[in-house]
């Protein structure tokens, strides 16, 4: 019997630094501006983020979802869909026609899953493994990752490949500092981002301890991704965002996802995804299961050039590029069925 876990959001120059143009300049500062800036940054670094409002604790949001208790005492919230687990032929998020049982879960710090101050790519993978064991999904299960949630799937391919029956990644976010990227390619693509996004990623990678302060200050540009203002070249993506913004859906989803604190959800995701990884995905050995990746060629959030390089570096990845398609793959008609049929057909 096979199972599937879905990793996404709410159930709902001369070194690796060159890729982002992170360099140092020394200038004469006759009025002491640099010293004042340094003092200001030090104060920022010493100012911790606000404590999380943990679900189910005094002053925190209520617990309304199903949750499992992990080995370290944290809780992971999840939601089931598809056919009943007992009668499923496959365990993942899939259509009833194929007899698939699916489980979507909130990553640590999102929705109603407890925060994890030690969150990492490895812990994202082991959280998935513990959830599968708690739900009795058997020795093997399928894993589906979406966008930034794919770091959990890369972690599973590195740390628990023996537990995977199959993998699908949809528009997986990339880390510009992965060693497998040619420095010139990564630098060129990185420079296309807005200044605010460039700096948000730099801080996430080089100074994660002050990311909360950087993202909260308003006199310098920050992440357009978090603010949902990123320029989107794909018409469908732009229309989806416009519609979800107009009817309030986007704001409601963000409020639910970050209800325990934006630092424990969005900002920790940024430091994990764009921080220093223990491994390079482009150096992974072939896993004992099929791996599929879908990517739009008009994705305004994940550069298709870098995705092509990732897939081209791994001969065992089945790469599916979608012409005229952006980042929001859930809005592509019929793609969900295509993914399921590819995994189980």
GROMACS .gro file of N, CA and C in nm, residues 55-185:
model
  393
   55UNK      N    1  -0.040   2.784   1.926
   55UNK     CA    2  -0.179   2.736   1.930
   55UNK      C    3  -0.205   2.650   2.054
   56UNK      N    4  -0.319   2.675   2.117
   56UNK     CA    5  -0.357   2.596   2.233
   56UNK      C    6  -0.298   2.641   2.364
   57UNK      N    7  -0.218   2.749   2.364
   57UNK     CA    8  -0.161   2.802   2.487
   57UNK      C    9  -0.233   2.931   2.523
   58UNK      N   10  -0.224   2.976   2.649
   58UNK     CA   11  -0.290   3.101   2.687
   58UNK      C   12  -0.249   3.217   2.597
   59UNK      N   13  -0.348   3.284   2.540
   59UNK     CA   14  -0.321   3.395   2.451
   59UNK      C   15  -0.295   3.355   2.307
   60UNK      N   16  -0.285   3.226   2.282
   60UNK     CA   17  -0.259   3.178   2.147
   60UNK      C   18  -0.387   3.139   2.075
   61UNK      N   19  -0.379   3.116   1.944
   61UNK     CA   20  -0.497   3.076   1.867
   61UNK      C   21  -0.548   2.939   1.914
   62UNK      N   22  -0.676   2.911   1.894
   62UNK     CA   23  -0.730   2.781   1.934
   62UNK      C   24  -0.683   2.670   1.840
   63UNK      N   25  -0.687   2.547   1.890
   63UNK     CA   26  -0.656   2.431   1.807
   63UNK      C   27  -0.786   2.379   1.746
   64UNK      N   28  -0.797   2.380   1.616
   64UNK     CA   29  -0.918   2.333   1.549
   64UNK      C   30  -0.889   2.218   1.453
   65UNK      N   31  -0.763   2.194   1.423
   65UNK     CA   32  -0.726   2.092   1.325
   65UNK      C   33  -0.684   1.962   1.394
   66UNK      N   34  -0.681   1.856   1.316
   66UNK     CA   35  -0.622   1.733   1.364
   66UNK      C   36  -0.471   1.752   1.374
   67UNK      N   37  -0.413   1.698   1.481
   67UNK     CA   38  -0.269   1.713   1.499
   67UNK      C   39  -0.209   1.583   1.552
   68UNK      N   40  -0.081   1.564   1.522
   68UNK     CA   41  -0.007   1.451   1.580
   68UNK      C   42   0.105   1.509   1.665
   69UNK      N   43   0.144   1.434   1.768
   69UNK     CA   44   0.253   1.477   1.855
   69UNK      C   45   0.383   1.413   1.807
   70UNK      N   46   0.484   1.495   1.784
   70UNK     CA   47   0.613   1.446   1.735
   70UNK      C   48   0.702   1.406   1.852
   71UNK      N   49   0.815   1.344   1.820
   71UNK     CA   50   0.903   1.290   1.924
   71UNK      C   51   0.962   1.399   2.014
   72UNK      N   52   0.975   1.522   1.962
   72UNK     CA   53   1.031   1.629   2.046
   72UNK      C   54   0.922   1.707   2.121
   73UNK      N   55   0.797   1.658   2.113
   73UNK     CA   56   0.687   1.721   2.186
   73UNK      C   57   0.607   1.820   2.106
   74UNK      N   58   0.655   1.861   1.989
   74UNK     CA   59   0.579   1.953   1.905
   74UNK      C   60   0.460   1.882   1.841
   75UNK      N   61   0.363   1.963   1.798
   75UNK     CA   62   0.247   1.910   1.728
   75UNK      C   63   0.251   1.953   1.582
   76UNK      N   64   0.206   1.865   1.494
   76UNK     CA   65   0.199   1.893   1.352
   76UNK      C   66   0.053   1.879   1.308
   77UNK      N   67  -0.001   1.985   1.249
   77UNK     CA   68  -0.141   1.985   1.205
   77UNK      C   69  -0.150   1.930   1.063
   78UNK      N   70  -0.256   1.855   1.037
   78UNK     CA   71  -0.270   1.795   0.904
   78UNK      C   72  -0.417   1.787   0.866
   79UNK      N   73  -0.440   1.761   0.737
   79UNK     CA   74  -0.576   1.744   0.686
   79UNK      C   75  -0.575   1.634   0.580
   80UNK      N   76  -0.672   1.544   0.591
   80UNK     CA   77  -0.680   1.432   0.498
   80UNK      C   78  -0.779   1.461   0.386
   81UNK      N   79  -0.755   1.399   0.270
   81UNK     CA   80  -0.848   1.409   0.158
   81UNK      C   81  -0.832   1.285   0.072
   82UNK      N   82  -0.915   1.275  -0.031
   82UNK     CA   83  -0.911   1.155  -0.114
   82UNK      C   84  -0.999   1.047  -0.056
   83UNK      N   85  -0.967   0.922  -0.084
   83UNK     CA   86  -1.047   0.810  -0.035
   83UNK      C   87  -1.005   0.775   0.107
   84UNK      N   88  -1.087   0.700   0.183
   84UNK     CA   89  -1.048   0.660   0.318
   84UNK      C   90  -0.915   0.586   0.318
   85UNK      N   91  -0.835   0.612   0.420
   85UNK     CA   92  -0.702   0.553   0.428
   85UNK      C   93  -0.705   0.401   0.419
   86UNK      N   94  -0.806   0.340   0.482
   86UNK     CA   95  -0.812   0.194   0.488
   86UNK      C   96  -0.833   0.129   0.350
   87UNK      N   97  -0.899   0.200   0.258
   87UNK     CA   98  -0.929   0.143   0.128
   87UNK      C   99  -0.843   0.199   0.017
   88UNK      N  100  -0.746   0.284   0.052
   88UNK     CA  101  -0.664   0.349  -0.049
   88UNK      C  102  -0.562   0.253  -0.108
   89UNK      N  103  -0.539   0.268  -0.239
   89UNK     CA  104  -0.432   0.195  -0.304
   89UNK      C  105  -0.302   0.273  -0.299
   90UNK      N  106  -0.313   0.405  -0.294
   90UNK     CA  107  -0.197   0.493  -0.286
   90UNK      C  108  -0.222   0.596  -0.177
   91UNK      N  109  -0.117   0.634  -0.110
   91UNK     CA  110  -0.131   0.734  -0.004
   91UNK      C  111  -0.063   0.863  -0.048
   92UNK      N  112  -0.140   0.958  -0.086
   92UNK     CA  113  -0.094   1.091  -0.127
   92UNK      C  114  -0.217   1.174  -0.151
   93UNK      N  115  -0.199   1.297  -0.195
   93UNK     CA  116  -0.316   1.378  -0.228
   93UNK      C  117  -0.348   1.347  -0.372
   94UNK      N  118  -0.456   1.275  -0.400
   94UNK     CA  119  -0.487   1.237  -0.536
   94UNK      C  120  -0.635   1.215  -0.554
   95UNK      N  121  -0.677   1.195  -0.677
   95UNK     CA  122  -0.820   1.182  -0.706
   95UNK      C  123  -0.874   1.048  -0.660
   96UNK      N  124  -1.007   1.046  -0.632
   96UNK     CA  125  -1.071   0.922  -0.588
   96UNK      C  126  -1.064   0.816  -0.696
   97UNK      N  127  -1.065   0.858  -0.820
   97UNK     CA  128  -1.060   0.762  -0.929
   97UNK      C  129  -0.938   0.671  -0.919
   98UNK      N  130  -0.827   0.725  -0.873
   98UNK     CA  131  -0.705   0.647  -0.862
   98UNK      C  132  -0.691   0.581  -0.726
   99UNK      N  133  -0.786   0.605  -0.639
   99UNK     CA  134  -0.781   0.545  -0.505
   99UNK      C  135  -0.667   0.596  -0.421
  100UNK      N  136  -0.652   0.726  -0.417
  100UNK     CA  137  -0.540   0.785  -0.344
  100UNK      C  138  -0.588   0.854  -0.216
  101UNK      N  139  -0.512   0.830  -0.112
  101UNK     CA  140  -0.536   0.896   0.017
  101UNK      C  141  -0.428   1.003   0.033
  102UNK      N  142  -0.471   1.127   0.056
  102UNK     CA  143  -0.376   1.237   0.063
  102UNK      C  144  -0.377   1.304   0.200
  103UNK      N  145  -0.260   1.350   0.239
  103UNK     CA  146  -0.245   1.422   0.366
  103UNK      C  147  -0.167   1.550   0.339
  104UNK      N  148  -0.229   1.663   0.365
  104UNK     CA  149  -0.159   1.791   0.358
  104UNK      C  150  -0.130   1.836   0.501
  105UNK      N  151  -0.016   1.898   0.523
  105UNK     CA  152   0.016   1.937   0.660
  105UNK      C  153   0.078   2.076   0.664
  106UNK      N  154   0.062   2.141   0.779
  106UNK     CA  155   0.124   2.270   0.804
  106UNK      C  156   0.269   2.246   0.847
  107UNK      N  157   0.363   2.307   0.776
  107UNK     CA  158   0.501   2.297   0.822
  107UNK      C  159   0.516   2.369   0.956
  108UNK      N  160   0.620   2.337   1.029
  108UNK     CA  161   0.640   2.392   1.163
  108UNK      C  162   0.628   2.544   1.163
  109UNK      N  163   0.545   2.595   1.256
  109UNK     CA  164   0.526   2.739   1.269
  109UNK      C  165   0.415   2.796   1.185
  110UNK      N  166   0.363   2.716   1.090
  110UNK     CA  167   0.252   2.760   1.006
  110UNK      C  168   0.120   2.711   1.062
  111UNK      N  169   0.013   2.788   1.038
  111UNK     CA  170  -0.120   2.742   1.073
  111UNK      C  171  -0.130   2.699   1.218
  112UNK      N  172  -0.152   2.569   1.238
  112UNK     CA  173  -0.167   2.517   1.375
  112UNK      C  174  -0.057   2.417   1.412
  113UNK      N  175   0.052   2.414   1.336
  113UNK     CA  176   0.167   2.332   1.372
  113UNK      C  177   0.260   2.412   1.462
  114UNK      N  178   0.304   2.352   1.570
  114UNK     CA  179   0.390   2.423   1.665
  114UNK      C  180   0.518   2.474   1.598
  115UNK      N  181   0.567   2.590   1.641
  115UNK     CA  182   0.693   2.642   1.588
  115UNK      C  183   0.810   2.551   1.626
  116UNK      N  184   0.916   2.559   1.547
  116UNK     CA  185   1.038   2.486   1.576
  116UNK      C  186   1.155   2.582   1.562
  117UNK      N  187   1.209   2.632   1.674
  117UNK     CA  188   1.320   2.728   1.666
  117UNK      C  189   1.445   2.670   1.603
  118UNK      N  190   1.451   2.537   1.590
  118UNK     CA  191   1.567   2.471   1.528
  118UNK      C  192   1.532   2.419   1.389
  119UNK      N  193   1.435   2.479   1.325
  119UNK     CA  194   1.390   2.430   1.195
  119UNK      C  195   1.503   2.430   1.094
  120UNK      N  196   1.506   2.326   1.011
  120UNK     CA  197   1.609   2.310   0.909
  120UNK      C  198   1.553   2.226   0.795
  121UNK      N  199   1.631   2.209   0.689
  121UNK     CA  200   1.589   2.121   0.580
  121UNK      C  201   1.574   1.979   0.632
  122UNK      N  202   1.665   1.938   0.719
  122UNK     CA  203   1.657   1.802   0.776
  122UNK      C  204   1.532   1.785   0.862
  123UNK      N  205   1.502   1.883   0.947
  123UNK     CA  206   1.386   1.868   1.035
  123UNK      C  207   1.256   1.868   0.954
  124UNK      N  208   1.253   1.940   0.842
  124UNK     CA  209   1.134   1.939   0.757
  124UNK      C  210   1.108   1.798   0.704
  125UNK      N  211   1.216   1.728   0.669
  125UNK     CA  212   1.203   1.591   0.619
  125UNK      C  213   1.163   1.494   0.729
  126UNK      N  214   1.223   1.507   0.846
  126UNK     CA  215   1.191   1.414   0.954
  126UNK      C  216   1.051   1.440   1.011
  127UNK      N  217   1.004   1.565   1.006
  127UNK     CA  218   0.866   1.592   1.044
  127UNK      C  219   0.771   1.514   0.954
  128UNK      N  220   0.801   1.514   0.825
  128UNK     CA  221   0.720   1.441   0.729
  128UNK      C  222   0.721   1.290   0.761
  129UNK      N  223   0.838   1.240   0.793
  129UNK     CA  224   0.851   1.098   0.824
  129UNK      C  225   0.772   1.061   0.950
  130UNK      N  226   0.782   1.145   1.052
  130UNK     CA  227   0.709   1.118   1.177
  130UNK      C  228   0.559   1.125   1.156
  131UNK      N  229   0.513   1.218   1.074
  131UNK     CA  230   0.370   1.227   1.045
  131UNK      C  231   0.322   1.100   0.975
  132UNK      N  232   0.399   1.054   0.878
  132UNK     CA  233   0.363   0.931   0.807
  132UNK      C  234   0.354   0.813   0.903
  133UNK      N  235   0.449   0.804   0.996
  133UNK     CA  236   0.447   0.694   1.091
  133UNK      C  237   0.330   0.706   1.188
  134UNK      N  238   0.301   0.828   1.232
  134UNK     CA  239   0.190   0.848   1.326
  134UNK      C  240   0.057   0.812   1.263
  135UNK      N  241   0.046   0.830   1.132
  135UNK     CA  242  -0.079   0.800   1.062
  135UNK      C  243  -0.081   0.658   1.006
  136UNK      N  244   0.025   0.585   1.029
  136UNK     CA  245   0.029   0.447   0.982
  136UNK      C  246   0.031   0.434   0.832
  137UNK      N  247   0.110   0.515   0.764
  137UNK     CA  248   0.112   0.512   0.618
  137UNK      C  249   0.204   0.404   0.561
  138UNK      N  250   0.268   0.327   0.645
  138UNK     CA  251   0.348   0.216   0.597
  138UNK      C  252   0.494   0.253   0.575
  139UNK      N  253   0.567   0.159   0.517
  139UNK     CA  254   0.711   0.177   0.499
  139UNK      C  255   0.744   0.284   0.396
  140UNK      N  256   0.657   0.299   0.296
  140UNK     CA  257   0.684   0.395   0.190
  140UNK      C  258   0.561   0.480   0.161
  141UNK      N  259   0.585   0.602   0.118
  141UNK     CA  260   0.478   0.694   0.080
  141UNK      C  261   0.530   0.784  -0.031
  142UNK      N  262   0.438   0.848  -0.103
  142UNK     CA  263   0.474   0.947  -0.205
  142UNK      C  264   0.478   1.086  -0.140
  143UNK      N  265   0.562   1.172  -0.192
  143UNK     CA  266   0.572   1.308  -0.141
  143UNK      C  267   0.554   1.407  -0.255
  144UNK      N  268   0.469   1.506  -0.232
  144UNK     CA  269   0.446   1.612  -0.330
  144UNK      C  270   0.481   1.745  -0.264
  145UNK      N  271   0.566   1.821  -0.327
  145UNK     CA  272   0.603   1.952  -0.275
  145UNK      C  273   0.560   2.062  -0.370
  146UNK      N  274   0.525   2.177  -0.313
  146UNK     CA  275   0.480   2.291  -0.393
  146UNK      C  276   0.560   2.415  -0.353
  147UNK      N  277   0.622   2.480  -0.451
  147UNK     CA  278   0.691   2.606  -0.431
  147UNK      C  279   0.798   2.594  -0.323
  148UNK      N  280   0.794   2.682  -0.222
  148UNK     CA  281   0.897   2.680  -0.120
  148UNK      C  282   0.890   2.556  -0.033
  149UNK      N  283   0.772   2.492  -0.028
  149UNK     CA  284   0.759   2.369   0.049
  149UNK      C  285   0.843   2.255  -0.004
  150UNK      N  286   0.898   2.273  -0.125
  150UNK     CA  287   0.980   2.166  -0.183
  150UNK      C  288   1.112   2.146  -0.110
  151UNK      N  289   1.152   2.240  -0.024
  151UNK     CA  290   1.275   2.213   0.051
  151UNK      C  291   1.259   2.090   0.141
  152UNK      N  292   1.135   2.064   0.185
  152UNK     CA  293   1.110   1.943   0.264
  152UNK      C  294   1.128   1.817   0.179
  153UNK      N  295   1.092   1.826   0.051
  153UNK     CA  296   1.106   1.712  -0.039
  153UNK      C  297   1.253   1.688  -0.073
  154UNK      N  298   1.327   1.796  -0.099
  154UNK     CA  299   1.471   1.779  -0.119
  154UNK      C  300   1.534   1.717   0.006
  155UNK      N  301   1.487   1.760   0.123
  155UNK     CA  302   1.538   1.701   0.246
  155UNK      C  303   1.505   1.554   0.256
  156UNK      N  304   1.385   1.516   0.214
  156UNK     CA  305   1.347   1.375   0.216
  156UNK      C  306   1.434   1.293   0.121
  157UNK      N  307   1.464   1.350   0.004
  157UNK     CA  308   1.551   1.279  -0.092
  157UNK      C  309   1.692   1.262  -0.036
  158UNK      N  310   1.733   1.354   0.051
  158UNK     CA  311   1.867   1.343   0.111
  158UNK      C  312   1.869   1.256   0.235
  159UNK      N  313   1.771   1.272   0.323
  159UNK     CA  314   1.780   1.209   0.454
  159UNK      C  315   1.694   1.083   0.472
  160UNK      N  316   1.583   1.071   0.397
  160UNK     CA  317   1.498   0.952   0.413
  160UNK      C  318   1.457   0.896   0.277
  161UNK      N  319   1.550   0.879   0.183
  161UNK     CA  320   1.511   0.831   0.049
  161UNK      C  321   1.449   0.691   0.052
  162UNK      N  322   1.485   0.611   0.152
  162UNK     CA  323   1.432   0.475   0.163
  162UNK      C  324   1.284   0.472   0.197
  163UNK      N  325   1.229   0.586   0.240
  163UNK     CA  326   1.087   0.591   0.276
  163UNK      C  327   1.000   0.637   0.158
  164UNK      N  328   1.060   0.678   0.048
  164UNK     CA  329   0.986   0.739  -0.061
  164UNK      C  330   0.950   0.638  -0.170
  165UNK      N  331   0.823   0.641  -0.210
  165UNK     CA  332   0.776   0.556  -0.321
  165UNK      C  333   0.772   0.636  -0.451
  166UNK      N  334   0.772   0.767  -0.443
  166UNK     CA  335   0.768   0.853  -0.559
  166UNK      C  336   0.763   0.998  -0.514
  167UNK      N  337   0.808   1.089  -0.600
  167UNK     CA  338   0.818   1.230  -0.563
  167UNK      C  339   0.771   1.317  -0.679
  168UNK      N  340   0.698   1.424  -0.644
  168UNK     CA  341   0.661   1.527  -0.742
  168UNK      C  342   0.690   1.663  -0.680
  169UNK      N  343   0.757   1.750  -0.755
  169UNK     CA  344   0.783   1.887  -0.711
  169UNK      C  345   0.726   1.983  -0.813
  170UNK      N  346   0.645   2.077  -0.766
  170UNK     CA  347   0.581   2.174  -0.853
  170UNK      C  348   0.638   2.313  -0.828
  171UNK      N  349   0.703   2.370  -0.929
  171UNK     CA  350   0.765   2.502  -0.919
  171UNK      C  351   0.850   2.515  -0.794
  172UNK      N  352   0.944   2.421  -0.773
  172UNK     CA  353   1.025   2.426  -0.651
  172UNK      C  354   1.116   2.548  -0.647
  173UNK      N  355   1.114   2.619  -0.535
  173UNK     CA  356   1.200   2.734  -0.516
  173UNK      C  357   1.345   2.688  -0.509
  174UNK      N  358   1.437   2.769  -0.561
  174UNK     CA  359   1.579   2.735  -0.562
  174UNK      C  360   1.656   2.827  -0.469
  175UNK      N  361   1.773   2.781  -0.427
  175UNK     CA  362   1.863   2.859  -0.344
  175UNK      C  363   1.980   2.903  -0.433
  176UNK      N  364   1.997   3.035  -0.448
  176UNK     CA  365   2.100   3.088  -0.537
  176UNK      C  366   2.241   3.050  -0.494
  177UNK      N  367   2.257   3.005  -0.371
  177UNK     CA  368   2.389   2.969  -0.319
  177UNK      C  369   2.420   2.819  -0.331
  178UNK      N  370   2.330   2.741  -0.391
  178UNK     CA  371   2.364   2.600  -0.411
  178UNK      C  372   2.491   2.592  -0.495
  179UNK      N  373   2.590   2.515  -0.452
  179UNK     CA  374   2.719   2.510  -0.522
  179UNK      C  375   2.710   2.462  -0.666
  180UNK      N  376   2.606   2.387  -0.701
  180UNK     CA  377   2.595   2.334  -0.835
  180UNK      C  378   2.563   2.436  -0.943
  181UNK      N  379   2.524   2.556  -0.903
  181UNK     CA  380   2.494   2.660  -1.001
  181UNK      C  381   2.623   2.728  -1.047
  182UNK      N  382   2.642   2.747  -1.176
  182UNK     CA  383   2.753   2.830  -1.222
  182UNK      C  384   2.737   2.971  -1.165
  183UNK      N  385   2.845   3.026  -1.111
  183UNK     CA  386   2.836   3.157  -1.044
  183UNK      C  387   2.783   3.265  -1.136
  184UNK      N  388   2.826   3.265  -1.262
  184UNK     CA  389   2.783   3.369  -1.355
  184UNK      C  390   2.633   3.360  -1.383
  185UNK      N  391   2.582   3.238  -1.397
  185UNK     CA  392   2.439   3.219  -1.421
  185UNK      C  393   2.357   3.265  -1.302
   0.00000   0.00000   0.00000
